[in-house]
CSV table of C-alpha atoms in Angstrom, one decimal:
chain,number,residue,atom,x,y,z
A,179,MET,CA,113.3,128.6,96.5
A,180,THR,CA,113.6,131.2,99.1
A,181,PHE,CA,111.9,134.6,99.9
A,182,THR,CA,113.8,137.2,101.9
A,183,PRO,CA,111.5,140.2,102.4
A,184,THR,CA,112.8,143.7,102.1
A,185,THR,CA,112.3,145.4,105.5
A,186,LEU,CA,109.7,148.3,105.3
A,187,SER,CA,110.1,151.3,107.5
A,188,GLY,CA,109.0,155.0,107.5
A,189,THR,CA,107.3,156.0,104.6
A,190,VAL,CA,107.1,152.8,102.6
A,191,SER,CA,108.9,152.6,99.6
A,192,ALA,CA,107.1,151.6,96.5
A,193,ALA,CA,110.3,149.5,95.2
A,194,ASN,CA,110.6,147.7,98.4
A,195,LEU,CA,106.7,147.0,98.4
A,196,ASN,CA,107.0,145.7,94.8
A,197,SER,CA,110.0,143.7,95.8
A,198,ASN,CA,108.2,141.9,98.4
A,199,PHE,CA,105.4,141.0,96.4
A,200,ASP,CA,106.8,139.9,93.5
A,201,ASP,CA,109.4,137.7,95.1
A,202,SER,CA,106.8,136.0,97.6
A,203,THR,CA,104.3,135.5,94.7
A,204,SER,CA,107.0,134.3,92.4
A,205,ALA,CA,108.2,131.6,95.1
A,206,LEU,CA,104.6,130.7,95.6
A,207,ASN,CA,103.5,130.1,92.0
A,208,ASP,CA,106.8,128.0,91.7
A,209,LEU,CA,105.4,125.7,94.9
A,210,GLN,CA,102.4,125.3,93.4
A,211,ASP,CA,104.0,123.9,90.0
A,212,GLY,CA,106.2,121.7,92.2
A,213,GLY,CA,103.3,120.4,94.4
A,214,SER,CA,101.7,118.9,91.2
A,215,GLY,CA,104.5,116.2,90.8
A,216,GLN,CA,103.6,112.6,90.8
A,217,VAL,CA,104.4,109.6,92.6
A,218,VAL,CA,104.7,105.8,92.1
A,219,HIS,CA,103.1,103.4,94.7
A,220,ASN,CA,102.6,99.7,94.6
A,221,VAL,CA,99.6,97.7,95.7
A,222,SER,CA,100.5,94.1,96.3
A,223,PHE,CA,99.0,90.7,97.1
A,224,GLU,CA,99.7,87.2,97.0
A,225,PHE,CA,98.1,84.2,95.5
A,226,THR,CA,98.7,81.1,96.9
A,227,SER,CA,98.8,77.8,94.9
A,228,VAL,CA,97.5,79.3,91.7
A,229,VAL,CA,97.1,76.4,89.2
A,230,ASP,CA,94.5,76.1,86.7
A,231,THR,CA,91.4,77.7,88.9
A,232,THR,CA,90.9,81.4,88.5
A,233,LYS,CA,91.8,83.3,91.8
A,234,ASN,CA,90.3,86.8,92.3
A,235,PHE,CA,91.7,89.7,94.3
A,236,TYR,CA,89.0,92.5,95.1
A,237,PHE,CA,90.4,96.0,96.1
A,238,SER,CA,89.5,99.7,96.0
A,239,LEU,CA,91.7,102.6,95.8
A,240,ALA,CA,92.3,105.6,98.3
A,241,ASP,CA,92.2,107.9,95.2
A,242,ASP,CA,92.0,108.1,91.4
A,243,MET,CA,95.2,106.6,90.3
A,244,GLN,CA,97.0,105.7,86.8
A,245,LEU,CA,98.0,102.2,86.2
A,246,LEU,CA,101.6,101.9,85.2
A,247,GLY,CA,102.2,98.1,85.3
A,248,ILE,CA,101.7,94.7,86.9
A,249,GLY,CA,104.8,92.9,88.1
A,250,PHE,CA,104.5,89.2,89.0
A,251,TYR,CA,106.7,87.1,90.9
A,252,THR,CA,106.1,83.5,91.0
A,253,VAL,CA,107.7,80.1,92.2
A,254,GLY,CA,107.2,76.8,91.1
A,255,GLY,CA,108.8,73.8,90.0
A,256,ASP,CA,110.8,73.3,86.8
A,257,GLY,CA,108.9,74.1,83.8
A,258,ALA,CA,107.3,77.1,82.1
A,259,LEU,CA,103.8,78.6,82.6
A,260,ASP,CA,101.3,80.9,80.5
A,261,ILE,CA,99.6,83.4,83.1
A,262,THR,CA,96.5,85.1,82.3
A,263,TRP,CA,95.4,88.0,84.3
A,264,THR,CA,92.4,90.4,84.2
A,265,LEU,CA,91.6,93.6,85.8
A,266,ALA,CA,88.2,95.1,85.8
A,267,PRO,CA,85.3,96.8,87.9
A,268,THR,CA,83.8,94.2,89.8
A,269,VAL,CA,80.4,95.1,88.9
A,270,VAL,CA,80.1,97.3,85.7
A,271,THR,CA,77.5,99.7,85.7
A,272,ALA,CA,76.4,101.7,82.7
A,273,MET,CA,77.2,105.1,82.2
A,274,LEU,CA,79.5,105.6,85.1
A,275,ASN,CA,83.2,106.3,84.6
A,276,GLN,CA,84.7,103.4,86.5
A,277,GLY,CA,87.8,103.4,85.0
A,278,THR,CA,89.9,100.7,83.1
A,279,SER,CA,89.1,97.0,82.2
A,280,LEU,CA,92.2,95.1,80.9
A,281,THR,CA,93.3,91.7,80.3
A,282,GLY,CA,96.5,90.2,79.4
A,283,THR,CA,98.7,87.0,79.2
A,284,LEU,CA,102.4,86.5,79.8
A,285,LEU,CA,103.6,83.4,78.1
A,286,ASN,CA,106.5,81.0,78.9
A,287,VAL,CA,107.1,82.2,82.4
A,288,ALA,CA,110.0,79.8,83.3
A,289,PHE,CA,110.6,78.5,86.7
A,290,ALA,CA,114.0,76.4,87.9
A,291,GLY,CA,113.1,74.8,91.3
A,292,ALA,CA,112.2,76.9,94.0
A,293,SER,CA,113.8,80.3,92.5
A,294,PRO,CA,111.7,83.2,92.1
A,295,SER,CA,110.9,84.1,88.5
A,296,GLY,CA,109.5,87.6,87.4
A,297,ALA,CA,107.7,88.6,84.6
A,298,ASP,CA,105.9,92.2,84.0
A,299,TYR,CA,103.2,93.7,82.3
A,300,THR,CA,103.8,97.4,81.2
A,301,SER,CA,100.7,99.5,80.2
A,302,GLY,CA,101.1,100.9,76.8
A,303,SER,CA,98.7,103.7,77.1
A,304,PRO,CA,97.1,105.7,80.2
A,305,HIS,CA,94.6,103.4,82.2
A,306,PHE,CA,93.1,105.1,85.2
A,307,LEU,CA,91.2,103.5,88.2
A,308,ARG,CA,88.8,105.7,90.2
A,309,LYS,CA,88.6,105.9,93.9
A,310,GLY,CA,85.2,104.6,95.0
A,311,VAL,CA,85.0,101.8,92.6
A,312,GLN,CA,86.0,98.4,93.6
A,313,TYR,CA,87.9,96.3,91.3
A,314,THR,CA,88.5,92.6,90.8
A,315,PHE,CA,92.3,91.4,89.6
A,316,SER,CA,92.2,87.8,88.6
A,317,VAL,CA,94.8,85.4,87.5
A,318,VAL,CA,94.9,82.0,86.2
A,319,SER,CA,97.7,79.6,85.0
A,320,SER,CA,97.7,77.4,82.1
A,321,VAL,CA,98.4,74.1,83.6
A,322,SER,CA,98.3,72.5,87.1
A,323,SER,CA,101.8,70.8,86.6
A,324,PRO,CA,103.9,72.2,87.7
A,325,ALA,CA,102.0,74.0,90.5
A,326,LEU,CA,102.8,77.3,91.5
A,327,GLY,CA,103.8,77.7,94.9
A,328,TYR,CA,102.5,81.4,94.9
A,329,VAL,CA,102.1,84.3,92.8
A,330,GLY,CA,103.0,87.5,94.3
A,331,VAL,CA,101.5,90.6,92.3
A,332,ALA,CA,102.4,94.1,92.6
A,333,LEU,CA,100.0,96.6,90.8
A,334,THR,CA,102.1,99.9,90.0
A,335,PHE,CA,100.2,103.2,90.1
A,336,LYS,CA,101.0,106.5,89.3
A,337,TYR,CA,99.7,109.2,91.7
A,338,LYS,CA,99.1,112.7,90.9
A,339,PRO,CA,97.8,114.6,94.1
A,340,ARG,CA,94.8,116.9,93.6
A,341,ARG,CA,93.7,120.1,95.2
A,342,ARG,CA,91.6,119.7,98.0
B,43,MET,CA,97.8,126.4,87.9
B,44,LYS,CA,96.8,130.2,87.7
B,45,SER,CA,99.9,132.3,88.1
B,46,TYR,CA,99.2,135.9,89.9
B,47,VAL,CA,101.1,138.9,88.7
B,48,PRO,CA,101.0,141.4,91.5
B,49,HIS,CA,100.0,145.2,91.0
B,50,LYS,CA,102.8,147.7,90.8
B,51,PHE,CA,103.4,150.7,92.9
B,52,TYR,CA,105.4,153.6,91.4
B,53,THR,CA,106.9,156.4,93.6
B,54,GLY,CA,104.9,159.8,92.9
B,55,ASP,CA,101.6,157.9,92.3
B,56,ARG,CA,98.7,158.4,94.3
B,57,PHE,CA,98.2,155.4,96.7
B,58,ASP,CA,95.7,152.8,96.0
B,59,PRO,CA,94.9,150.6,99.0
B,60,LYS,CA,92.9,148.4,96.7
B,61,LYS,CA,96.1,147.2,94.7
B,62,LEU,CA,97.7,146.6,98.0
B,63,ASN,CA,94.8,144.4,99.5
B,64,GLU,CA,94.3,142.5,96.3
B,65,ASN,CA,98.1,141.6,96.1
B,66,ALA,CA,97.9,140.6,99.9
B,67,LEU,CA,94.9,138.4,99.1
B,68,ALA,CA,96.4,137.1,95.9
B,69,LEU,CA,99.5,136.1,98.3
B,70,TYR,CA,97.1,134.2,100.8
B,71,GLU,CA,95.4,132.5,97.9
B,72,GLY,CA,98.8,131.2,96.5
B,73,MET,CA,99.6,129.8,100.1
B,74,LYS,CA,96.4,128.0,100.0
B,75,GLY,CA,96.8,127.0,96.4
B,76,VAL,CA,100.1,125.3,97.8
B,77,LEU,CA,98.4,123.7,100.8
B,78,ALA,CA,95.8,122.2,98.8
B,79,GLN,CA,98.1,119.7,97.4
B,80,ARG,CA,99.1,118.8,101.0
B,81,TYR,CA,98.0,115.1,100.7
B,82,THR,CA,99.3,112.0,99.3
B,83,TYR,CA,97.0,109.2,99.2
B,84,PHE,CA,98.3,105.5,99.4
B,85,GLN,CA,96.8,102.2,100.7
B,86,PHE,CA,98.4,99.2,102.0
B,87,ILE,CA,96.7,95.6,102.5
B,88,LEU,CA,96.9,93.4,105.3
B,89,ASP,CA,96.5,89.7,104.0
B,90,PHE,CA,95.7,87.4,106.6
B,91,GLY,CA,95.6,84.4,104.1
B,92,ALA,CA,93.7,81.2,104.6
B,93,TYR,CA,92.9,81.9,108.4
B,94,ALA,CA,91.7,79.0,110.4
B,95,ALA,CA,89.6,78.5,113.7
B,96,ALA,CA,92.6,76.7,115.3
B,97,ASP,CA,95.3,79.2,114.1
B,98,ASN,CA,97.0,81.3,116.8
B,99,ALA,CA,95.9,85.1,116.9
B,100,ASN,CA,99.3,86.1,116.7
B,101,GLU,CA,99.5,84.8,113.0
B,102,ALA,CA,97.1,87.7,112.1
B,103,ARG,CA,99.1,90.6,113.7
B,104,ARG,CA,100.5,93.0,111.5
B,105,SER,CA,102.7,96.0,113.0
B,106,ILE,CA,103.5,99.3,111.4
B,107,GLU,CA,105.9,101.7,112.5
B,108,ALA,CA,106.4,104.3,110.0
B,109,PRO,CA,109.1,107.1,110.6
B,110,PHE,CA,106.7,109.8,109.6
B,111,ALA,CA,103.1,110.8,110.7
B,112,TYR,CA,100.0,109.7,108.6
B,113,GLU,CA,96.3,109.6,108.9
B,114,ILE,CA,94.2,106.2,108.2
B,115,VAL,CA,91.1,107.6,106.4
B,116,ASP,CA,89.1,104.5,105.4
B,117,SER,CA,89.2,100.6,105.8
B,118,GLN,CA,87.9,97.6,103.9
B,119,LEU,CA,87.6,93.9,105.1
B,120,PHE,CA,87.2,91.2,102.5
B,121,VAL,CA,86.4,87.6,103.7
B,122,ASP,CA,85.9,84.4,101.3
B,123,ASP,CA,82.9,82.8,102.6
B,124,THR,CA,82.9,79.6,104.0
B,125,SER,CA,80.6,79.9,106.8
B,126,ASP,CA,78.3,82.4,108.7
B,127,GLN,CA,80.3,84.4,111.1
B,128,THR,CA,81.5,87.7,111.8
B,129,LEU,CA,85.2,89.0,111.9
B,130,THR,CA,86.6,92.0,113.2
B,131,LEU,CA,89.9,93.8,112.6
B,132,THR,CA,91.1,95.8,115.6
B,133,CYS,CA,93.9,98.3,116.1
B,134,SER,CA,95.9,99.7,118.9
B,135,GLU,CA,95.1,103.3,117.8
B,136,THR,CA,92.4,104.5,120.1
B,137,ASP,CA,90.6,106.5,117.5
B,138,TRP,CA,90.5,103.4,115.5
B,139,ASN,CA,86.7,102.3,114.6
B,140,ASP,CA,86.5,98.4,114.7
B,141,LEU,CA,86.1,97.1,111.2
B,142,SER,CA,83.7,94.2,111.3
B,143,CYS,CA,82.6,92.0,108.5
B,144,ALA,CA,79.5,89.6,108.5
B,145,VAL,CA,80.3,86.8,106.4
B,146,SER,CA,77.4,85.0,104.8
B,147,THR,CA,77.9,82.0,102.7
B,148,ALA,CA,75.1,82.8,100.6
B,149,SER,CA,76.8,86.1,99.5
B,150,SER,CA,77.6,87.1,95.8
B,151,PRO,CA,80.0,87.0,94.0
B,152,GLY,CA,81.4,84.3,96.4
B,153,TYR,CA,82.9,86.8,99.2
B,154,SER,CA,81.7,89.3,101.8
B,155,GLN,CA,83.1,92.6,102.4
B,156,SER,CA,82.4,95.6,104.6
B,157,SER,CA,83.9,99.3,104.7
B,158,GLN,CA,84.4,101.5,107.7
B,159,ILE,CA,85.6,105.2,107.4
B,160,GLN,CA,88.4,106.0,109.9
B,161,ASN,CA,89.9,109.4,111.4
B,162,VAL,CA,93.1,108.1,113.0
B,163,LYS,CA,96.0,110.4,113.2
B,164,VAL,CA,99.1,108.4,113.7
B,165,ALA,CA,102.3,109.9,115.2
B,166,ALA,CA,105.7,109.5,113.8
B,167,SER,CA,107.7,106.4,115.0
B,168,THR,CA,104.6,105.1,116.6
B,169,GLN,CA,104.0,101.3,116.6
B,170,VAL,CA,100.7,100.4,115.2
B,171,ASP,CA,99.2,97.1,115.9
B,172,PHE,CA,96.5,95.7,113.6
B,173,ASP,CA,94.8,92.5,114.8
B,174,MET,CA,92.5,90.2,113.1
B,175,ALA,CA,90.3,88.0,115.5
B,176,VAL,CA,90.6,84.4,114.9
B,177,PRO,CA,87.6,83.1,113.1
B,178,SER,CA,84.8,80.7,114.7
B,179,ALA,CA,85.2,78.7,111.6
B,180,ASP,CA,87.8,78.4,108.7
B,181,VAL,CA,87.8,81.1,105.8
B,182,ASP,CA,89.6,80.7,102.5
B,183,ARG,CA,91.2,84.2,103.1
B,184,ALA,CA,90.8,87.3,104.5
B,185,TYR,CA,92.4,90.5,104.0
B,186,ALA,CA,92.0,94.2,104.8
B,187,ILE,CA,92.7,97.5,102.9
B,188,ILE,CA,94.0,100.4,105.0
B,189,LYS,CA,93.5,103.7,103.2
B,190,CYS,CA,95.8,106.5,104.5
B,191,ARG,CA,97.0,109.9,103.5
B,192,TYR,CA,100.5,111.5,104.4
B,193,ASP,CA,100.1,115.4,104.9
B,194,CYS,CA,103.4,117.3,103.6
B,195,PHE,CA,102.3,120.3,105.7
B,196,THR,CA,101.5,118.9,109.0
B,197,GLY,CA,100.5,121.6,111.6
B,198,LEU,CA,100.7,124.4,109.3
B,199,THR,CA,98.8,127.6,109.8
B,200,LEU,CA,98.5,130.7,107.5
B,201,PRO,CA,98.9,134.1,108.5
B,202,SER,CA,96.2,136.6,108.8
B,203,ILE,CA,96.4,139.3,106.1
B,204,PRO,CA,96.4,142.9,106.7
B,205,GLN,CA,94.0,145.2,104.5
B,206,VAL,CA,94.1,148.8,104.4
B,207,ALA,CA,91.1,151.0,104.0
B,208,SER,CA,90.7,154.2,102.1
B,209,GLY,CA,92.5,156.9,104.1
B,210,GLU,CA,94.3,154.9,106.3
B,211,SER,CA,98.1,155.2,106.6
B,212,VAL,CA,100.1,151.9,105.8
B,213,SER,CA,101.7,150.5,108.7
B,214,ALA,CA,105.3,149.4,108.1
B,215,THR,CA,105.4,147.3,111.1
B,216,GLU,CA,102.1,145.4,110.2
B,217,TRP,CA,103.3,144.5,106.7
B,218,ASN,CA,106.6,143.7,107.8
B,219,THR,CA,104.9,141.3,110.4
B,220,PHE,CA,103.1,139.7,107.5
B,221,PHE,CA,106.0,139.3,105.0
B,222,THR,CA,108.1,138.0,107.9
B,223,ALA,CA,105.3,135.4,108.2
B,224,VAL,CA,105.1,134.6,104.7
B,225,GLU,CA,109.0,134.2,104.6
B,226,GLU,CA,108.8,131.7,107.3
B,227,LEU,CA,106.1,129.6,105.2
B,228,ILE,CA,108.1,129.6,102.0
B,229,THR,CA,111.9,129.5,103.0
B,230,ASP,CA,113.3,126.9,105.2
B,231,THR,CA,114.7,128.1,108.3
B,232,ASP,CA,115.2,124.7,110.3
B,233,SER,CA,115.4,121.7,107.8
B,234,SER,CA,111.9,120.3,108.7
B,235,ASN,CA,108.6,121.3,108.4
B,236,SER,CA,107.7,120.8,111.9
B,237,ASN,CA,107.0,124.3,112.5
B,238,GLY,CA,104.8,124.5,109.6
B,239,ASP,CA,106.9,125.9,106.4
B,240,PHE,CA,106.8,125.2,102.9
B,241,GLU,CA,110.6,124.1,103.0
B,242,LEU,CA,113.1,125.0,100.3
B,243,ASN,CA,111.4,122.9,97.8
B,244,TRP,CA,108.0,120.8,97.9
B,245,PRO,CA,108.6,118.2,101.0
B,246,LYS,CA,109.1,114.8,99.8
B,247,ARG,CA,106.0,112.6,99.6
B,248,LYS,CA,105.6,109.4,101.6
B,249,GLY,CA,103.9,106.2,101.7
B,250,ILE,CA,103.4,102.7,103.2
B,251,GLU,CA,103.6,99.4,101.1
B,252,VAL,CA,102.9,96.0,103.2
B,253,TYR,CA,104.0,92.6,101.7
B,254,ASN,CA,102.4,89.6,103.1
B,255,TRP,CA,103.2,85.9,103.2
B,256,ARG,CA,101.2,83.0,104.8
B,257,ASN,CA,102.3,79.3,105.9
B,258,VAL,CA,105.8,79.7,104.3
B,259,THR,CA,107.7,76.2,104.1
B,260,ALA,CA,111.2,75.5,104.8
B,261,ALA,CA,111.8,75.1,101.3
B,262,ASP,CA,111.0,78.6,100.4
B,263,PHE,CA,113.6,80.2,102.6
B,264,THR,CA,117.3,80.5,101.8
B,265,THR,CA,120.3,82.2,103.4
B,266,SER,CA,120.6,85.0,101.1
B,267,LEU,CA,118.4,88.0,100.4
B,268,SER,CA,119.0,87.6,96.8
B,269,THR,CA,118.0,83.9,96.3
B,270,THR,CA,115.1,83.5,98.4
B,271,ALA,CA,111.7,82.4,97.1
B,272,VAL,CA,109.8,84.2,99.5
B,273,THR,CA,109.8,87.6,97.6
B,274,TYR,CA,107.9,90.2,95.9
B,275,ARG,CA,109.0,92.2,92.9
B,276,LEU,CA,108.6,95.9,93.3
B,277,THR,CA,108.1,97.5,90.0
B,278,GLY,CA,108.7,101.1,88.7
B,279,GLY,CA,109.6,104.4,89.9
B,280,THR,CA,112.4,106.2,91.3
B,281,ARG,CA,112.0,106.1,95.1
B,282,THR,CA,114.0,106.4,98.5
B,283,VAL,CA,113.4,103.5,101.0
B,284,LEU,CA,113.1,105.5,104.3
B,285,GLY,CA,112.9,102.4,106.4
B,286,LEU,CA,111.7,98.7,106.7
B,287,SER,CA,109.9,96.7,109.3
B,288,THR,CA,109.4,93.1,109.4
B,289,GLY,CA,107.2,90.6,111.4
B,290,VAL,CA,107.5,86.7,111.8
B,291,TRP,CA,105.3,84.3,113.7
B,292,SER,CA,106.5,80.9,113.7
B,293,THR,CA,105.9,77.9,115.9
B,294,ASP,CA,108.7,75.9,114.5
B,295,VAL,CA,111.4,77.2,116.0
B,296,GLY,CA,112.8,74.6,118.4
B,297,SER,CA,115.6,77.1,119.5
B,298,ALA,CA,115.6,80.7,118.6
B,299,THR,CA,115.9,81.2,114.8
B,300,ALA,CA,116.9,84.4,113.0
B,301,PHE,CA,114.7,85.8,110.4
B,302,VAL,CA,115.7,88.7,108.2
B,303,GLY,CA,113.4,90.8,105.6
B,304,GLY,CA,115.0,93.3,103.2
B,305,VAL,CA,114.7,95.1,100.0
B,306,TYR,CA,117.1,93.9,97.3
B,307,ASP,CA,118.3,95.6,94.2
B,308,ASN,CA,118.5,93.1,91.6
B,309,THR,CA,119.6,95.4,89.0
B,310,VAL,CA,122.8,96.0,90.6
B,311,GLY,CA,122.7,93.0,92.9
B,312,GLN,CA,123.0,94.2,96.2
B,313,ASN,CA,120.8,94.7,99.5
B,314,MET,CA,119.5,98.2,100.0
B,315,VAL,CA,118.0,97.5,103.8
B,316,THR,CA,117.6,94.5,105.7
B,317,VAL,CA,116.2,94.1,109.2
B,318,GLY,CA,115.6,91.2,111.3
B,319,GLY,CA,116.2,89.5,114.4
B,320,ALA,CA,115.4,86.2,116.5
B,321,VAL,CA,112.2,84.4,117.0
B,322,SER,CA,111.5,82.0,119.8
B,323,ASN,CA,108.6,79.7,120.4
B,324,SER,CA,105.3,81.5,120.7
B,325,THR,CA,106.8,85.1,120.4
B,326,ILE,CA,105.8,87.7,117.7
B,327,PHE,CA,109.2,88.8,116.0
B,328,PHE,CA,108.9,92.5,114.9
B,329,THR,CA,111.6,94.8,114.3
B,330,THR,CA,112.0,98.1,112.5
B,331,THR,CA,114.7,100.4,111.2
B,332,THR,CA,113.9,104.2,110.4
B,333,SER,CA,117.3,104.9,109.1
B,334,THR,CA,117.2,106.6,105.9
B,335,ILE,CA,118.6,104.5,103.1
B,336,ASN,CA,120.8,106.4,100.9
B,337,SER,CA,119.9,104.7,98.0
B,338,THR,CA,117.5,106.5,95.7
B,339,THR,CA,117.2,104.0,92.9
B,340,THR,CA,115.7,103.6,89.4
B,341,ALA,CA,115.8,99.9,89.6
B,342,THR,CA,113.2,98.3,87.8
B,343,ASP,CA,113.8,94.9,89.7
B,344,LEU,CA,113.4,95.6,93.5
B,345,ARG,CA,112.4,92.8,95.6
B,346,ALA,CA,111.0,92.6,99.0
B,347,SER,CA,112.2,89.3,100.7
B,348,ILE,CA,112.6,87.4,103.9
B,349,TYR,CA,115.2,84.9,104.5
B,350,THR,CA,117.0,82.9,107.4
B,351,PRO,CA,120.6,84.0,107.5
B,352,GLY,CA,121.7,81.4,109.7
B,353,GLY,CA,121.1,78.4,107.2
B,354,ASP,CA,118.6,76.9,109.4
B,355,PRO,CA,115.2,77.5,107.5
B,356,ASN,CA,112.1,76.7,109.3
B,357,THR,CA,108.3,77.0,108.4
B,358,CYS,CA,106.5,80.0,109.5
B,359,GLU,CA,103.0,80.7,109.7
B,360,SER,CA,103.0,84.2,109.1
B,361,ALA,CA,105.6,86.8,107.9
B,362,TYR,CA,105.4,90.5,106.4
B,363,ILE,CA,107.5,93.2,105.2
B,364,VAL,CA,106.5,96.9,105.5
B,365,VAL,CA,108.4,99.4,103.3
B,366,TYR,CA,108.3,103.2,104.0
B,367,TRP,CA,109.2,105.4,101.0
B,368,GLU,CA,109.5,109.0,99.9
B,369,GLN,CA,109.7,110.2,96.5
């Protein structure tokens, strides 16, 4: 979008003045709409040697964000595992809007040798995580054999910039 | 978003300065409204994993070199407790406030954490080194969350607005200056916003993501980005990778060994971008590329990985990839 002002001179023309205000205001209104666009952003971490003991990861966010999904990347021996995860505020405080609490299970995540295998959870409805709230992400696999080399986790967020 | 419809002026009407002033004020509010959405917030995680008193400090260095300027606004340090001690994360930026965490074995729920507000402005293409001090006793895990924001309009200042009092004549020159300043803000004239303009459209939003690995075994490395086991899966979104940094610390090199990090598009089966180099004993390998990757992608299966292209896999104590994106 562009704005090219009409030069005013001498006795200022009403048409020229209107043109300048109309065109510049229109461009700014469009810019404000465009600025509210959303971006997608990953937060990732790794769990080493995830077996049948729950591993926790604690985190907080720089701003309010909507959870879009969770991607897992796992390495283990030959076989298939069930992975159970939970995402919730570390300390739940009544009457505060702390955002979402979720849990899920990914069944039969297959492994072949040391090749990476992936599995995704996609959020079916909007779940928001709040700035200033600490969350715990926990993951545990169903059995200890074959042991997982590691589980890489990427939480995918949709972020909508706010007016500040 | 509240849209403003300017007052109209008509030839032959008695001139009303109030209308002119209100139009100018509304224009100013419109510019402020665009500016109000200038920040994109994001965070990246520096994961130092299990960190032993016998480890080398190089294992816990993470270097970032973004092709754009950003600000660090907050930071957090988490430590899994194993003994009473204090851990400190330092940074090469002079405005950084050291982030220390007093670890206590008696803490609940089983970890210690601390926060530190930051006000660090990092210039584009500046290497920033984060260093986690070697612990005095082994810790099960330590990691830091660095919270940042990217400013779409760095350096932008708004023009002053002319106002007309009743009885004054309207100065064409003064209003031309004002409209020219507004034009400069709205309309891109130099293809960058370094001089403070809104560009033709909204500037792209940018951010940083970091993917960490600790104590990678030789068996996890392959000679191809597409098959390596040392992989993260990057889900969702249409984004452009602007550049990549990767760092490796390894004592198991014998002779110099090459490591390469990259982003692989598993949907179409091709490397988006790779960057790498050789590691020699007791040196930190860090390299970065800032060239724009012309691969805006909607792929749902992007992977961030490291591998050893020379077919000579070695263990490494620490590796990471930094992805710089825009959207």
